[in-house]
Amino acid sequence: KVRLTVETYFSCPDSYFKPSATDSLVLAHEQVHFDITELFARRFVRQLGEQAANTRELQQKHETLFRQLHSESQLLQDAYDSETYKNPALVTGWQQRIARELAELQAYADKTLTFKVAL
C-alpha cells in the first residue's frame, strides 16, 4: 500500500501581507485565501479517493484532476479578491461561505489516502 498526504501551508515570504495599521483586516483577508486553498485540497483528496482505487489509476488521474481543481481554485481566489477589494465588508460573507464548504468536507480534513500498489 501507498499512503498519500496532501498538505496546505502558508508561506510568509511569498505572501502579499505587509505590516500596516490594518493588520487584522489584511490577515482576515489572507486567511480566506488560505481557507480556499484548504477547500480545494480537500476536494482533490475526495476526488482522488473516488476516482483512483490503486497506484496505476492514481498515476493516470492525479495530474489532470490537480490541474482542473487548481484552475477552479484560482478562479475562486480571483473572484474573492475582485469582490472584496471593491467592498471589504464582503469578507465576512466569504468567510462564512468557505467555512460552510469546509465543514461539508470535514471527512477529508486529514487529507490522507491509501492506495493499493498496482503492478
XYZ file of C-alpha atoms in Angstrom:
119
model
C 0.000 0.000 0.000
C 0.978 3.598 -0.609
C -0.143 6.467 1.580
C -0.653 9.902 0.037
C -0.989 13.036 2.147
C -1.885 16.419 0.672
C -0.640 19.408 2.656
C -1.641 23.055 2.641
C 0.638 25.674 4.114
C 1.169 29.411 4.337
C 4.469 30.845 3.118
C 5.279 34.156 4.779
C 7.969 35.141 2.235
C 5.526 34.578 -0.642
C 2.641 36.428 0.994
C 1.466 39.876 -0.073
C 0.995 40.753 3.583
C 2.926 43.813 4.686
C 2.639 45.123 8.267
C 0.294 48.107 8.499
C -2.266 49.810 10.704
C -4.908 47.454 9.317
C -3.095 44.179 10.115
C -6.198 42.417 11.419
C -8.187 43.211 8.268
C -5.367 42.125 5.985
C -4.807 38.926 7.962
C -8.533 38.134 7.864
C -8.455 38.620 4.085
C -5.400 36.375 3.719
C -6.958 33.718 5.982
C -9.807 33.320 3.489
C -7.240 32.769 0.721
C -5.708 30.009 2.818
C -9.129 28.538 3.573
C -9.946 28.456 -0.151
C -6.703 26.560 -0.708
C -7.655 24.120 2.053
C -11.099 23.702 0.486
C -9.619 22.678 -2.854
C -7.087 20.379 -1.201
C -9.993 18.533 0.417
C -11.830 18.410 -2.901
C -8.691 16.989 -4.514
C -8.430 14.252 -1.881
C -12.127 13.437 -2.168
C -11.994 13.148 -5.944
C -8.777 11.119 -5.942
C -10.372 8.727 -3.479
C -13.446 8.414 -5.672
C -11.581 8.034 -8.966
C -8.462 6.034 -8.132
C -8.515 2.644 -6.418
C -4.823 1.841 -6.889
C -1.480 3.426 -7.781
C -1.952 2.863 -11.509
C -5.238 4.779 -11.514
C -3.662 7.421 -9.266
C -0.852 7.939 -11.785
C -3.348 8.171 -14.629
C -5.667 10.672 -12.975
C -3.845 12.832 -10.443
C -2.289 15.386 -12.789
C -5.439 16.086 -14.791
C -7.512 16.307 -11.649
C -4.963 18.582 -9.969
C -4.851 20.952 -12.950
C -8.635 21.124 -13.127
C -9.030 21.872 -9.421
C -6.105 24.300 -9.401
C -7.759 26.227 -12.215
C -11.089 26.292 -10.353
C -9.293 27.369 -7.186
C -7.567 30.237 -8.959
C -10.883 31.444 -10.395
C -12.403 31.457 -6.906
C -9.342 33.209 -5.428
C -9.587 35.870 -8.142
C -13.339 36.314 -7.622
C -12.737 36.713 -3.884
C -10.107 39.395 -4.442
C -12.188 41.176 -7.041
C -15.246 41.364 -4.813
C -13.535 42.154 -1.525
C -11.092 44.745 -2.854
C -14.089 46.712 -4.123
C -16.010 46.190 -0.891
C -14.062 44.899 2.147
C -17.330 44.410 4.042
C -17.917 41.335 1.850
C -15.070 39.424 3.534
C -17.432 38.233 6.276
C -19.776 36.630 3.755
C -16.847 34.882 2.093
C -15.593 33.644 5.476
C -18.994 32.108 6.176
C -19.324 30.574 2.714
C -15.900 28.943 2.773
C -16.384 27.768 6.382
C -19.632 26.026 5.346
C -17.920 24.338 2.405
C -15.006 23.240 4.590
C -17.450 21.780 7.116
C -19.143 19.811 4.325
C -15.746 18.271 3.503
C -14.731 17.639 7.130
C -14.370 13.918 6.340
C -11.362 14.848 4.165
C -9.703 17.214 6.655
C -6.746 14.896 7.294
C -6.141 14.837 3.508
C -4.668 11.317 3.588
C -5.442 8.444 1.221
C -4.147 4.897 0.972
C -3.842 3.130 -2.380
C -3.141 -0.457 -3.274
C 0.046 -0.858 -5.303
C -0.834 -1.970 -8.818
C 1.970 -3.858 -10.518
